[in-house]
Structure formats: C-alpha cells, structure tokens
XYZ file of C-alpha atoms in Angstrom:
657
model
C -39.523 -202.404 -146.736
C -38.686 -204.698 -149.656
C -39.705 -203.553 -153.115
C -43.065 -205.330 -153.257
C -43.907 -205.522 -149.555
C -46.627 -202.900 -150.025
C -48.689 -205.587 -151.737
C -48.545 -207.679 -148.560
C -50.069 -204.983 -146.356
C -53.635 -205.788 -145.194
C -56.621 -204.036 -146.773
C -59.762 -203.333 -144.754
C -63.163 -203.365 -146.432
C -65.441 -202.115 -143.693
C -64.838 -204.658 -140.899
C -63.364 -207.334 -143.166
C -59.580 -207.511 -143.476
C -57.899 -208.888 -146.588
C -54.403 -210.293 -146.194
C -53.012 -208.359 -149.169
C -53.780 -205.979 -152.019
C -54.293 -208.496 -154.851
C -57.769 -209.345 -156.140
C -58.782 -211.885 -158.780
C -61.047 -209.801 -160.999
C -64.488 -211.269 -161.674
C -64.638 -213.239 -164.923
C -67.226 -215.630 -166.277
C -65.519 -218.642 -167.847
C -68.572 -220.659 -168.885
C -67.613 -223.868 -167.079
C -68.153 -223.396 -163.347
C -71.456 -225.178 -162.733
C -72.379 -228.839 -162.485
C -75.513 -230.580 -163.656
C -77.135 -229.888 -160.286
C -76.718 -226.136 -160.815
C -74.070 -225.617 -158.136
C -70.372 -224.811 -158.299
C -68.405 -227.741 -159.712
C -64.915 -229.072 -159.071
C -63.626 -227.185 -162.101
C -64.603 -223.884 -160.489
C -63.218 -224.899 -157.113
C -59.809 -225.898 -158.426
C -59.570 -222.866 -160.715
C -60.177 -220.375 -157.923
C -58.209 -222.367 -155.352
C -55.141 -222.244 -157.603
C -55.296 -218.452 -157.536
C -55.908 -218.335 -153.792
C -52.845 -220.518 -153.266
C -50.991 -218.232 -155.668
C -51.226 -215.377 -153.209
C -54.384 -213.448 -154.110
C -56.073 -212.034 -151.022
C -59.565 -211.793 -152.510
C -61.362 -213.882 -155.104
C -64.429 -212.405 -156.835
C -66.548 -214.881 -158.784
C -67.860 -214.185 -162.247
C -71.380 -212.786 -162.546
C -74.103 -214.907 -160.922
C -77.635 -214.294 -162.155
C -80.431 -213.444 -159.729
C -83.453 -213.151 -162.000
C -85.467 -215.938 -163.635
C -88.854 -214.218 -163.816
C -88.184 -211.198 -166.034
C -85.252 -211.985 -168.343
C -86.060 -214.712 -170.884
C -82.705 -216.401 -170.321
C -79.442 -216.002 -168.455
C -76.004 -216.105 -170.046
C -74.418 -216.318 -166.604
C -75.311 -219.879 -165.581
C -77.864 -221.381 -163.191
C -79.959 -219.024 -161.062
C -79.493 -219.734 -157.322
C -83.133 -218.990 -156.533
C -84.175 -221.709 -158.955
C -81.537 -224.217 -157.852
C -82.306 -223.677 -154.168
C -80.600 -225.504 -151.315
C -78.339 -227.457 -153.663
C -76.742 -224.181 -154.734
C -76.129 -223.199 -151.119
C -74.678 -226.602 -150.213
C -72.311 -226.650 -153.206
C -71.348 -223.024 -152.581
C -70.439 -223.832 -148.965
C -67.983 -226.485 -150.140
C -66.619 -224.053 -152.733
C -66.157 -221.254 -150.191
C -64.538 -223.589 -147.673
C -61.959 -224.650 -150.246
C -61.102 -221.044 -151.144
C -60.757 -220.164 -147.457
C -58.554 -223.193 -146.874
C -56.401 -222.041 -149.793
C -55.781 -218.701 -148.113
C -58.171 -216.148 -149.625
C -61.466 -214.406 -148.951
C -64.171 -214.780 -151.584
C -66.971 -212.472 -152.748
C -69.892 -213.456 -154.949
C -70.595 -211.137 -157.825
C -74.343 -210.858 -158.417
C -75.793 -209.350 -161.593
C -79.080 -207.531 -162.053
C -78.936 -208.465 -165.734
C -77.158 -207.963 -169.026
C -79.581 -205.632 -170.805
C -79.055 -204.519 -174.392
C -75.652 -206.207 -174.558
C -77.506 -209.327 -175.753
C -80.542 -209.739 -178.044
C -83.935 -210.238 -176.464
C -83.036 -209.013 -172.980
C -84.863 -206.048 -171.439
C -83.161 -202.706 -170.884
C -84.086 -199.537 -168.958
C -85.524 -198.106 -172.167
C -86.065 -199.365 -175.661
C -82.630 -199.105 -177.264
C -80.470 -200.602 -180.018
C -78.996 -204.001 -179.141
C -75.205 -204.117 -179.143
C -73.750 -205.412 -182.392
C -76.902 -204.632 -184.391
C -78.295 -201.621 -186.188
C -82.017 -202.300 -186.009
C -82.761 -204.759 -183.171
C -84.186 -203.115 -180.071
C -84.276 -204.242 -176.464
C -87.698 -204.093 -174.773
C -88.055 -201.592 -171.952
C -88.496 -202.809 -168.379
C -91.683 -201.891 -166.555
C -91.493 -200.450 -163.053
C -92.962 -203.691 -161.692
C -90.257 -205.721 -163.456
C -87.540 -203.507 -161.985
C -88.931 -204.013 -158.484
C -89.128 -207.768 -159.069
C -85.525 -207.893 -160.262
C -84.289 -205.993 -157.203
C -86.365 -208.224 -154.906
C -84.762 -211.322 -156.441
C -81.356 -209.702 -156.043
C -81.882 -209.245 -152.316
C -83.222 -212.796 -151.904
C -80.139 -214.144 -153.681
C -77.895 -212.077 -151.413
C -79.355 -213.915 -148.421
C -78.375 -217.231 -150.049
C -74.885 -215.925 -150.717
C -74.336 -214.995 -147.086
C -75.780 -218.324 -145.905
C -73.296 -220.119 -148.156
C -70.418 -218.388 -146.351
C -69.250 -215.854 -148.935
C -67.351 -212.996 -147.322
C -69.136 -210.292 -149.280
C -70.869 -209.282 -152.503
C -69.790 -207.297 -155.518
C -72.638 -205.737 -157.466
C -72.516 -206.416 -161.202
C -72.280 -203.863 -162.497
C -72.102 -200.278 -163.504
C -69.499 -201.271 -166.061
C -69.170 -202.810 -169.514
C -72.597 -201.439 -170.405
C -74.530 -204.130 -168.533
C -78.062 -203.505 -167.278
C -77.186 -201.517 -164.155
C -74.726 -199.498 -166.240
C -77.463 -198.783 -168.784
C -79.633 -197.446 -165.980
C -76.802 -195.126 -165.006
C -76.307 -193.596 -168.470
C -78.688 -191.049 -169.970
C -77.557 -192.291 -173.394
C -79.437 -195.553 -172.776
C -81.843 -194.563 -169.997
C -84.689 -192.401 -171.323
C -87.154 -193.176 -168.554
C -89.395 -190.470 -167.126
C -90.250 -192.203 -163.839
C -88.162 -192.391 -160.644
C -85.617 -194.695 -162.366
C -84.710 -192.140 -165.046
C -83.897 -188.494 -165.545
C -81.407 -186.982 -163.079
C -78.295 -188.885 -161.983
C -79.723 -189.783 -158.580
C -82.780 -191.330 -160.248
C -80.602 -193.252 -162.688
C -78.674 -194.653 -159.718
C -81.834 -195.598 -157.826
C -81.480 -199.316 -158.661
C -77.930 -199.326 -157.320
C -79.115 -197.533 -154.170
C -82.042 -199.901 -153.557
C -79.784 -202.933 -154.065
C -77.175 -201.968 -151.460
C -79.824 -200.874 -148.985
C -81.733 -204.119 -149.464
C -78.637 -206.305 -149.178
C -77.510 -204.580 -145.985
C -81.000 -204.940 -144.559
C -81.049 -208.732 -144.971
C -77.320 -209.481 -144.585
C -76.383 -206.894 -141.999
C -74.913 -203.423 -142.279
C -71.393 -204.771 -141.775
C -71.652 -207.288 -144.642
C -69.306 -205.956 -147.383
C -70.975 -204.814 -150.588
C -68.978 -203.228 -153.429
C -69.656 -201.974 -156.915
C -67.898 -202.826 -160.158
C -67.825 -199.335 -161.660
C -66.735 -198.147 -165.084
C -65.504 -194.628 -164.445
C -65.729 -193.662 -168.116
C -67.387 -195.469 -171.017
C -65.458 -194.098 -174.044
C -68.381 -194.434 -176.469
C -69.326 -191.925 -179.157
C -72.303 -193.859 -180.536
C -73.939 -197.247 -180.482
C -71.287 -199.835 -181.447
C -68.638 -197.128 -181.751
C -65.819 -196.215 -179.365
C -63.964 -192.974 -178.918
C -60.234 -193.483 -178.591
C -59.589 -190.266 -176.699
C -62.877 -189.889 -174.836
C -63.348 -186.392 -176.262
C -66.493 -187.433 -178.144
C -68.059 -189.138 -175.126
C -71.837 -189.644 -175.230
C -71.985 -192.198 -172.435
C -70.352 -191.541 -169.069
C -67.681 -188.898 -168.803
C -64.960 -189.264 -166.209
C -66.412 -186.281 -164.378
C -69.761 -188.055 -164.053
C -67.976 -191.279 -163.072
C -66.320 -189.427 -160.197
C -69.682 -188.049 -159.105
C -71.128 -191.569 -159.201
C -68.277 -192.811 -157.007
C -69.191 -190.207 -154.373
C -72.871 -191.112 -154.513
C -72.199 -194.847 -154.225
C -70.168 -194.236 -151.087
C -73.028 -192.127 -149.741
C -75.509 -194.934 -150.479
C -73.501 -197.386 -148.370
C -71.177 -199.204 -150.772
C -68.074 -200.452 -148.976
C -65.597 -200.510 -151.884
C -65.303 -199.687 -155.575
C -63.757 -202.009 -158.157
C -63.108 -199.626 -161.036
C -62.322 -199.941 -164.717
C -63.510 -198.386 -168.006
C -65.371 -199.182 -171.206
C -68.460 -201.014 -172.467
C -69.219 -203.549 -175.187
C -69.409 -200.593 -177.589
C -65.873 -199.605 -176.547
C -64.532 -203.089 -175.897
C -60.884 -202.117 -176.101
C -61.301 -200.104 -172.906
C -63.312 -202.864 -171.231
C -60.936 -205.678 -172.272
C -57.813 -203.728 -173.247
C -55.495 -205.463 -175.713
C -51.735 -205.118 -175.958
C -52.100 -201.819 -177.830
C -53.294 -200.208 -174.574
C -50.469 -199.266 -172.197
C -50.137 -201.306 -169.007
C -51.257 -199.413 -165.927
C -53.340 -196.879 -167.855
C -56.061 -197.236 -165.194
C -53.918 -195.935 -162.340
C -54.412 -192.234 -163.000
C -58.095 -192.738 -163.804
C -58.717 -194.714 -160.605
C -56.755 -192.157 -158.597
C -59.337 -189.519 -159.463
C -62.030 -191.637 -157.822
C -59.825 -192.389 -154.819
C -59.289 -188.673 -154.311
C -62.999 -188.113 -153.580
C -63.964 -191.203 -151.525
C -62.783 -192.773 -148.289
C -63.782 -196.359 -149.142
C -61.202 -198.618 -150.831
C -60.728 -198.266 -154.576
C -59.456 -201.331 -156.436
C -58.208 -200.749 -159.981
C -58.488 -203.224 -162.865
C -57.539 -203.179 -166.548
C -53.960 -203.990 -167.701
C -52.815 -203.639 -164.092
C -49.955 -206.152 -164.364
C -47.623 -203.135 -164.344
C -46.467 -204.237 -160.896
C -43.873 -201.511 -160.276
C -46.249 -198.691 -161.165
C -49.114 -200.290 -159.234
C -46.971 -200.750 -156.114
C -45.985 -197.088 -156.262
C -49.641 -196.088 -156.711
C -50.627 -198.010 -153.570
C -47.777 -196.424 -151.618
C -48.888 -192.969 -152.761
C -52.529 -193.628 -151.888
C -53.753 -193.373 -155.485
C -55.369 -196.813 -155.289
C -55.907 -199.372 -152.547
C -55.686 -202.641 -154.461
C -55.096 -204.282 -157.816
C -57.643 -206.443 -159.640
C -56.035 -208.847 -162.082
C -58.211 -210.757 -164.514
C -56.364 -212.042 -167.549
C -52.968 -211.902 -165.823
C -54.363 -214.200 -163.128
C -55.288 -216.605 -165.934
C -51.787 -216.538 -167.380
C -50.058 -216.967 -164.012
C -52.116 -217.826 -160.922
C -49.003 -217.272 -158.782
C -48.455 -213.677 -159.885
C -48.619 -212.354 -156.277
C -46.313 -215.031 -154.879
C -43.701 -214.274 -157.550
C -43.664 -210.659 -156.398
C -43.656 -211.575 -152.706
C -40.572 -213.690 -153.499
C -39.057 -210.751 -155.439
C -38.872 -212.837 -158.623
C -41.040 -210.905 -161.105
C -39.002 -212.343 -163.981
C -40.658 -215.708 -163.232
C -44.130 -214.357 -164.000
C -45.594 -215.819 -167.175
C -46.975 -212.685 -168.857
C -50.467 -212.095 -170.133
C -50.128 -211.001 -173.761
C -53.332 -208.980 -173.962
C -54.143 -211.125 -177.007
C -57.690 -211.990 -175.806
C -57.565 -215.306 -177.671
C -57.977 -217.779 -174.837
C -60.292 -215.668 -172.688
C -62.464 -213.147 -174.537
C -62.527 -214.972 -177.868
C -63.760 -218.179 -176.275
C -66.228 -216.779 -173.734
C -67.660 -213.762 -175.568
C -66.345 -214.146 -179.105
C -67.899 -217.543 -179.719
C -64.683 -219.299 -180.738
C -65.567 -222.497 -178.902
C -65.077 -223.998 -175.477
C -64.953 -222.300 -172.121
C -62.622 -219.519 -171.104
C -58.947 -220.222 -170.569
C -55.650 -218.585 -171.503
C -53.505 -218.556 -174.632
C -50.258 -219.018 -172.705
C -51.581 -221.212 -169.869
C -53.405 -224.298 -171.203
C -54.128 -225.504 -167.658
C -56.218 -222.425 -166.888
C -59.793 -223.377 -165.902
C -58.805 -226.974 -166.671
C -56.815 -227.597 -163.493
C -59.128 -230.416 -162.402
C -59.457 -232.095 -165.793
C -56.244 -231.458 -167.690
C -53.580 -230.792 -165.098
C -49.992 -231.899 -165.452
C -49.844 -235.714 -165.400
C -47.030 -237.724 -163.848
C -44.609 -239.155 -166.374
C -45.006 -242.640 -167.774
C -41.642 -244.048 -166.715
C -38.317 -242.776 -168.003
C -38.508 -241.500 -171.550
C -36.222 -239.647 -173.904
C -37.929 -236.949 -175.946
C -36.217 -235.243 -178.886
C -37.706 -231.967 -180.071
C -36.713 -230.304 -183.311
C -37.519 -226.607 -183.405
C -37.100 -223.969 -180.704
C -40.142 -221.814 -181.301
C -42.975 -221.488 -178.807
C -44.474 -224.905 -179.636
C -41.127 -226.625 -179.207
C -40.313 -224.768 -175.988
C -43.701 -225.533 -174.423
C -43.329 -229.197 -175.355
C -39.855 -229.282 -173.819
C -40.989 -227.527 -170.657
C -44.030 -229.726 -170.065
C -42.248 -232.974 -170.894
C -39.414 -232.099 -168.511
C -41.873 -231.234 -165.744
C -43.309 -234.726 -166.198
C -39.877 -236.161 -165.495
C -38.704 -236.915 -169.023
C -35.217 -236.403 -170.451
C -35.539 -233.804 -173.203
C -33.142 -232.643 -175.897
C -34.177 -229.724 -178.086
C -32.438 -228.982 -181.408
C -32.665 -225.506 -182.937
C -30.849 -224.778 -186.180
C -30.484 -221.036 -185.518
C -28.354 -219.529 -182.772
C -31.359 -218.547 -180.607
C -34.660 -219.783 -179.276
C -38.007 -218.132 -179.863
C -38.999 -218.747 -183.471
C -41.623 -216.216 -184.553
C -41.847 -214.852 -181.007
C -38.788 -212.840 -182.010
C -40.644 -210.895 -184.693
C -43.939 -210.850 -182.801
C -42.241 -209.214 -179.823
C -40.358 -206.604 -181.839
C -43.220 -204.115 -182.086
C -43.254 -201.200 -179.685
C -46.590 -202.329 -178.207
C -45.829 -206.045 -177.832
C -43.181 -206.225 -175.137
C -45.213 -208.971 -173.425
C -44.424 -211.329 -176.301
C -40.728 -210.645 -175.859
C -41.135 -211.307 -172.140
C -42.886 -214.595 -172.915
C -39.898 -215.679 -174.983
C -37.566 -214.707 -172.152
C -39.783 -216.590 -169.681
C -39.637 -219.777 -171.742
C -35.878 -219.600 -172.111
C -35.488 -219.048 -168.362
C -37.793 -221.990 -167.657
C -35.824 -224.325 -169.919
C -32.565 -223.234 -168.343
C -33.825 -223.766 -164.783
C -35.207 -227.173 -165.759
C -31.814 -228.103 -167.231
C -33.276 -228.946 -170.626
C -30.524 -229.884 -173.068
C -30.752 -227.216 -175.776
C -28.530 -227.566 -178.834
C -28.430 -224.296 -180.754
C -26.995 -223.919 -184.235
C -27.659 -227.576 -185.002
C -29.958 -228.826 -187.714
C -30.159 -232.497 -186.766
C -29.948 -235.348 -189.231
C -31.669 -238.690 -188.779
C -28.467 -240.311 -187.510
C -27.823 -237.809 -184.732
C -31.445 -237.993 -183.603
C -31.285 -241.789 -183.652
C -28.158 -241.591 -181.512
C -30.244 -239.946 -178.778
C -32.289 -243.191 -178.517
C -35.558 -241.293 -178.456
C -38.892 -242.630 -177.272
C -40.644 -239.828 -179.149
C -39.632 -237.243 -181.757
C -41.493 -233.928 -181.955
C -41.246 -231.752 -185.051
C -42.001 -228.121 -184.211
C -40.242 -226.591 -187.194
C -42.623 -223.684 -187.701
C -43.768 -221.799 -190.760
C -42.384 -219.533 -193.470
C -43.907 -216.538 -195.282
C -46.174 -217.401 -198.195
C -44.978 -216.101 -201.538
C -47.588 -216.590 -204.272
C -46.580 -216.353 -207.922
C -47.133 -212.645 -208.501
C -44.970 -210.633 -210.916
C -42.365 -208.568 -209.070
C -43.193 -209.922 -205.628
C -39.514 -210.703 -205.165
C -38.966 -206.926 -205.036
C -41.088 -206.694 -201.889
C -39.641 -206.900 -198.393
C -40.865 -209.901 -196.456
C -42.879 -208.954 -193.378
C -40.535 -210.704 -190.936
C -37.544 -208.859 -192.377
C -39.424 -205.556 -192.220
C -40.344 -206.124 -188.573
C -36.812 -207.022 -187.505
C -35.096 -204.397 -189.655
C -37.518 -201.467 -189.854
C -34.721 -199.028 -190.719
C -34.889 -200.227 -194.330
C -38.464 -198.985 -194.730
C -39.096 -195.669 -196.447
C -41.555 -192.934 -195.572
C -44.323 -194.178 -197.890
C -45.113 -197.840 -197.262
C -47.576 -200.234 -198.899
C -48.215 -203.414 -196.925
C -49.829 -206.214 -198.891
C -51.870 -208.378 -196.541
C -54.388 -207.240 -193.947
C -53.960 -210.051 -191.457
C -52.608 -209.505 -187.957
C -48.949 -209.440 -189.061
C -49.551 -206.809 -191.723
C -51.842 -204.666 -189.585
C -49.542 -204.607 -186.575
C -46.597 -203.694 -188.772
C -48.728 -200.929 -190.279
C -49.588 -199.595 -186.831
C -45.996 -199.619 -185.639
C -44.821 -197.687 -188.687
C -47.754 -195.273 -188.520
C -46.888 -194.511 -184.904
C -43.517 -193.344 -186.237
C -45.297 -190.922 -188.559
C -44.941 -192.981 -191.741
C -47.481 -192.853 -194.598
C -48.892 -196.388 -194.569
C -51.401 -198.190 -196.790
C -52.694 -201.693 -196.065
C -53.945 -203.701 -199.059
C -56.268 -206.654 -198.454
C -57.920 -208.881 -201.083
C -60.812 -209.829 -198.772
C -63.679 -207.529 -197.831
C -62.343 -206.914 -194.328
C -58.957 -206.796 -192.635
C -58.248 -209.241 -189.811
C -60.853 -211.637 -191.199
C -58.923 -214.669 -192.430
C -58.238 -217.684 -190.221
C -59.211 -217.198 -186.575
C -61.039 -213.848 -186.363
C -59.236 -211.225 -184.316
C -60.944 -210.654 -180.946
C -63.294 -207.694 -181.087
C -61.345 -205.536 -178.584
C -58.151 -205.955 -180.611
C -59.736 -205.437 -184.025
C -61.769 -202.476 -182.801
C -58.749 -200.722 -181.333
C -56.588 -201.386 -184.371
C -59.279 -199.873 -186.565
C -59.575 -196.765 -184.421
C -55.793 -196.394 -184.190
C -55.595 -196.704 -187.975
C -58.108 -193.884 -188.245
C -56.264 -191.749 -185.705
C -52.889 -192.310 -187.409
C -54.245 -191.918 -190.949
C -53.505 -195.462 -192.105
C -55.191 -196.089 -195.458
C -56.970 -199.444 -195.762
C -57.887 -200.795 -199.204
C -60.050 -203.908 -198.920
C -61.264 -205.866 -201.922
C -57.985 -205.070 -203.714
C -55.902 -207.879 -205.159
C -52.180 -207.476 -205.781
C -51.388 -207.838 -209.477
C -47.761 -206.698 -209.646
C -44.970 -205.091 -207.637
C -43.116 -202.512 -209.703
C -40.114 -200.263 -209.169
C -42.541 -197.449 -208.377
C -44.927 -199.351 -206.089
C -47.792 -201.762 -206.711
C -50.528 -202.479 -209.213
C -53.816 -203.569 -207.688
C -57.059 -204.894 -209.083
C -60.565 -204.325 -207.750
C -64.080 -204.634 -209.162
C -63.680 -201.316 -210.999
C -60.381 -202.129 -212.700
C -56.740 -201.530 -211.803
C -55.173 -199.103 -209.354
C -51.533 -198.047 -209.149
C -49.979 -196.933 -205.874
C -46.570 -195.382 -205.453
C -44.423 -196.512 -202.538
C -40.908 -196.196 -201.214
C -41.261 -199.671 -199.721
C -43.575 -202.574 -200.456
C -43.964 -205.222 -197.751
C -45.340 -208.696 -198.376
C -47.483 -209.860 -195.433
C -49.611 -212.296 -197.388
C -49.514 -215.015 -194.770
C -47.573 -218.065 -193.633
C -47.411 -221.715 -194.600
C -45.896 -224.735 -192.801
C -42.326 -225.612 -193.674
C -41.812 -228.716 -195.747
C -42.498 -231.715 -193.528
C -39.523 -233.626 -192.132
C -41.598 -236.536 -190.914
C -40.205 -238.917 -193.522
C -36.646 -237.903 -192.634
C -37.036 -239.063 -189.040
C -39.534 -241.896 -189.466
C -36.758 -244.510 -189.375
C -35.307 -243.401 -186.048
C -37.174 -246.035 -184.071
C -39.665 -243.721 -182.366
C -43.053 -242.216 -183.179
C -42.830 -238.814 -184.873
C -45.269 -236.000 -184.032
C -45.778 -232.676 -185.805
C -47.199 -229.682 -183.926
C -47.747 -225.948 -184.138
C -47.092 -224.026 -187.334
C -45.434 -227.127 -188.750
C -48.987 -228.444 -189.221
C -50.902 -225.219 -189.843
C -49.742 -221.641 -189.423
C -51.887 -220.220 -186.627
C -51.559 -218.340 -183.350
C -49.311 -218.366 -180.297
C -52.211 -219.942 -178.448
C -52.422 -222.785 -180.939
C -48.698 -223.488 -180.615
C -48.683 -223.392 -176.800
C -51.764 -225.550 -176.424
C -50.573 -228.159 -178.917
C -47.176 -228.326 -177.249
C -48.729 -228.789 -173.821
C -51.294 -231.348 -174.981
C -48.734 -233.490 -176.759
C -46.157 -233.373 -173.963
C -48.826 -234.212 -171.393
C -49.787 -237.408 -173.193
C -46.377 -238.748 -174.216
C-alpha cells in the first residue's frame, strides 16, 4: 500500500458508502443563498471544487429549521419558509456535487442559543461576549415546536436528494450544546438535570428524523468532546479548570448518542468561550484532536470523524490505519487548497497550499465582522469560484514585477497562469520577503511552508526570477513591459525616541534569536511583538511586552478572537508581563524608561526589542513611470498589513492585467 492509500479506502456510514476518508467540515460562509432563498451558484461552485478535489463527503454549513421561536436566524433562509423553491434549488445543488464525485450531507441546526444576543437558550444565561445580557429561557412548548420544525425540515432535505444529515450541534456552545451542559442548562423538567435528560433534544431529533426519513437514512452528530471553559467568556488552556463538558462526560455522550441511533460522530472541541479550541490557530499543534477523538472511537462502533487542525496528513493516516479515527474533517485547509486529497492521492503533499491557522479570511470575516463573506487568506478564489475565478489572459503581455515577497510572488503566479510572460526582480538572494521572519517562529511552520509552496509554484511555471538584482529604469524598460508591478514591501518603523537605536529591530531578533538575553523587553504589542514574546517565553525567557494603547493586538486589523484569546492565555501560562497604556520614552543601557498616566517607570532588560510597527518603503513609482507601461503598487508597498492583504492584492491585480 502506498503511503496515503489508506485515505482512499471506502468508509461506511450505516448503509451508505463514502469513496474515501476525507470530509469537508461544515462551515457557514455567509454567501450561499440566492434572492429566492435557495442555494446559489456561488455555493454550488464552492462545494463542487472541493468534491472535484477528492473529498468523499461534503457537509454544508448550518441550515436553520426554526422561524417560529427564534427572532432571527444567522444561518440564512429557513427551508420551511422558502418551501418548494428551496427543494428545487437544493436538488440542482446536490446533483452538481454528486456529478463532481462526492456525497453530500445537510447540516441542520436547532439554533444558536446564547452565542448571540436575543436568542433563547435552555435556561436564562449570560450571552457570549457580554457580562450582563441574558438569553431568555425556552419554554417546553417552544422546545417541542423547534424539534417538530427540525423533523419537517429533514423531510425536505431527503426529498432534495441529500445523502444524509448532520445534526448541528453539540459543539461550539450552540443551542443543542447548551442543552447538554449543566453549566448552561439549569432546567428542572425532562430537558434538564441528569445527562440523559440534557440529551433528550438530541434523542428526539434522531428518532424523529429516522421516523420520517427511514431508519437507514444517515444521521450524525457534530460533537465537541470537551469544551475547555472555566467561566463565561473564559477558556482553560489545559482543561483542568473545566466547568463545561469534561472529556470523560464527552465520552459518555458519545456512547449515548450511538445508543440513541446516531450513525456517525464528527468530533472536535471548544465553544465560543474557548474559541481557540473551536477554531484553533497556529499556536495549537496540528493533529491535536487525534488522541482526543481516539478516546471516543474506543467506546463506539459507529464511525468517528475528527476535525480541528487535522491537516497533519501523516499522523492522520497513521491514526486511520491504527483504528483511532475513521475519517478526517478538514475545514480551513479545504478553503486553502480544495485539492488537498488529490495531492495526497498523487503522493505530492509538497504541492498542498497550507492553511496558516491565521483565521483572517474565514473566522474574521464570517464571525469577527471584518466584512464580506468567508474566504481564505491564502486562496482568494475561495467561495468566489463563480464570480472571481482565474480569467483567461488578454493576449500576450509582458509583466515585470519588482519585489519577491508574498504579494510579488502571488502576482507572478497568477499572471503566469493567465498566460503572460513574467519577470520578477528581487534585490536579495532569496524570495519570501517578510514570510521569512513570519515563518521563523516555532509555531508558524505553515508560513515557512507557504513560502516554499510559492517558490515551487514559480519554478514549475518557469517564471523568470532574477535574484540579487535591484533593477533600474533602463533594465526594466529593456524588458518591454506591458505592466510594471511594485511589490517592494515594508520596513520597521523607527520613531524619534532617544536611544531607540540601541534596541534590536524585531525582524533581526526573530531571525537571530541567539542575541537575545534572558530578560527581554519588547516594545510594541502588535502581532509581531506578541508572537516574538511568546516564542521567547516558550524558551523560558523573562519577557515583558510594552504597548502604548489600552490593549495588545488592537491596532490595524484586529486579531481574530481565537488567536488573541490563545495568545493571552499562553502569556498568562508562560508568565509574560504585559504593560498596556505605557509609552516608550527612552532606551537606556540598563533597559527602558516608560511613561503612563501615573508618571514614569523604569524597567531593566538584557535586551530591548523594537516592534513598533512597519511602514511602506519609499515609493519607486516615479523611478519607473517613464518605462512606457502603467505602474502599479501593491501589498506592504502601499500599506503595511497582513499576508492576506498581500495575497489578495496580488491576485486581484494579476487577474485584471
């Protein structure tokens, strides 16, 4: 058997057989419904791309069932309200997924509960993200009505041709999850109290669905095996202070769900209160879910599919071989590279574009309110396949790109794929730009892999890359360009502060950490400074982060909640000192002088690191404006921002040249 052939072995869910072990995890992207309330072409092409990429099972994002109890739905149109139009559109959607090679399940949600303001919960409880807002408690009649609507929607789902249903969800702290946890469920009727009572909704749902759809119609549960919460809005990094669901209770729930008639379990961890377990960032090890999922698999006979940083393909393949899990659910990695399974089937894992765990294109846009529908930081075509796919080139064109960072490499890649002749100049002896420093941390190997992926792509596309050359106007003009792209990046900001020249620049500190002493003060609480602080603290260093604003990670684009939450808890666990509201006044031979509302503070340090931010390099637009071609500036050359910003700008520009 070849290395990854285990992924190609069929998986049986009751009487249904999947072609392989890869599942597209359910994700709501906020863009999958048309004006008529049915699935649109955007949804069809998004899921079809992943079916063609080798996934054996597609699970839709959460579809609402209730329009009579909840005051609104954050999940899109309600099938029961839309009616036959929803069924007709869903049939076309399902047919396309089947034609693309995959089975497809609809994920139906009982509701979102106290995760959002104004929505009812099992009991009156504090709304996530607040300290004083409370969710209203559901009446018994409302619970019955919700379950009745769930079963009626299931009938529509089967009529539309879906191959099965996943129940949303005893995970992420949604309504059904709240019923399952005594921390949120304080009811004294048959829907509260002992574990079996708290699972009564889940039991009545599967029984009702099987009654109307048939006992052999697959029904699974999205189950968070442990919640990792120690209070409302507060996670526990280790799980030792758990007040929600312990792993032991999660295992007991798995056994009960099998007893109730569920045909598979799709397992993960976390809630909104512990978002870094629900949507684990790059600080969480890949494959951490394998051993957790294996504990559930050890007590049930139904298939167990594991999700959550499961792109660790070697470890996951071994886990399937050893019977620890039955399948792999990929969410964000399927956004980054829809052909993840095919790359493994072809034994070319190096061609997989990696998910960074950055949560910028997915979580930040869908849940974090940063605009637009869900997508992916490193894959601008994600969820835009039908509206912003790669366009054919406009004749033969010569494109000259100056700068070999991520923006320049994405521009070169996309322009070449469109059929253009591309030459890329990079003044250093390597490609990557700030990906080099960003990928140097112990917990950011995915960024390093992204840089390697880009370089491999450019090589395979035969892009002309000229390293060690800082081009002048004459040599660019000699290329006879039709367009010139300046992707020259950014440099560290150095404000006029006495003694700041004594500090080590953040990029130098990241690439040459051996020069840092045991007691480190990092000036600047943005992402660069905080990640450097974490890396050094993990080595046992005494680290202090100084930030002039009231909060770290608050300038520019806010850090996604899962990332910021985990960084904060890791800082606490590793004893990183954070001084907000402190302005740097001077760097001295002994350390730093700071100023806050109470006066000045002096801190001693072996090393002071300046991580105050970045600014665009001096524009070269005037230098190349006489070369006979339009000149474009992109990425950090315009405004220092994120990897996502650089990739998306590079793609957008190259796709319109």
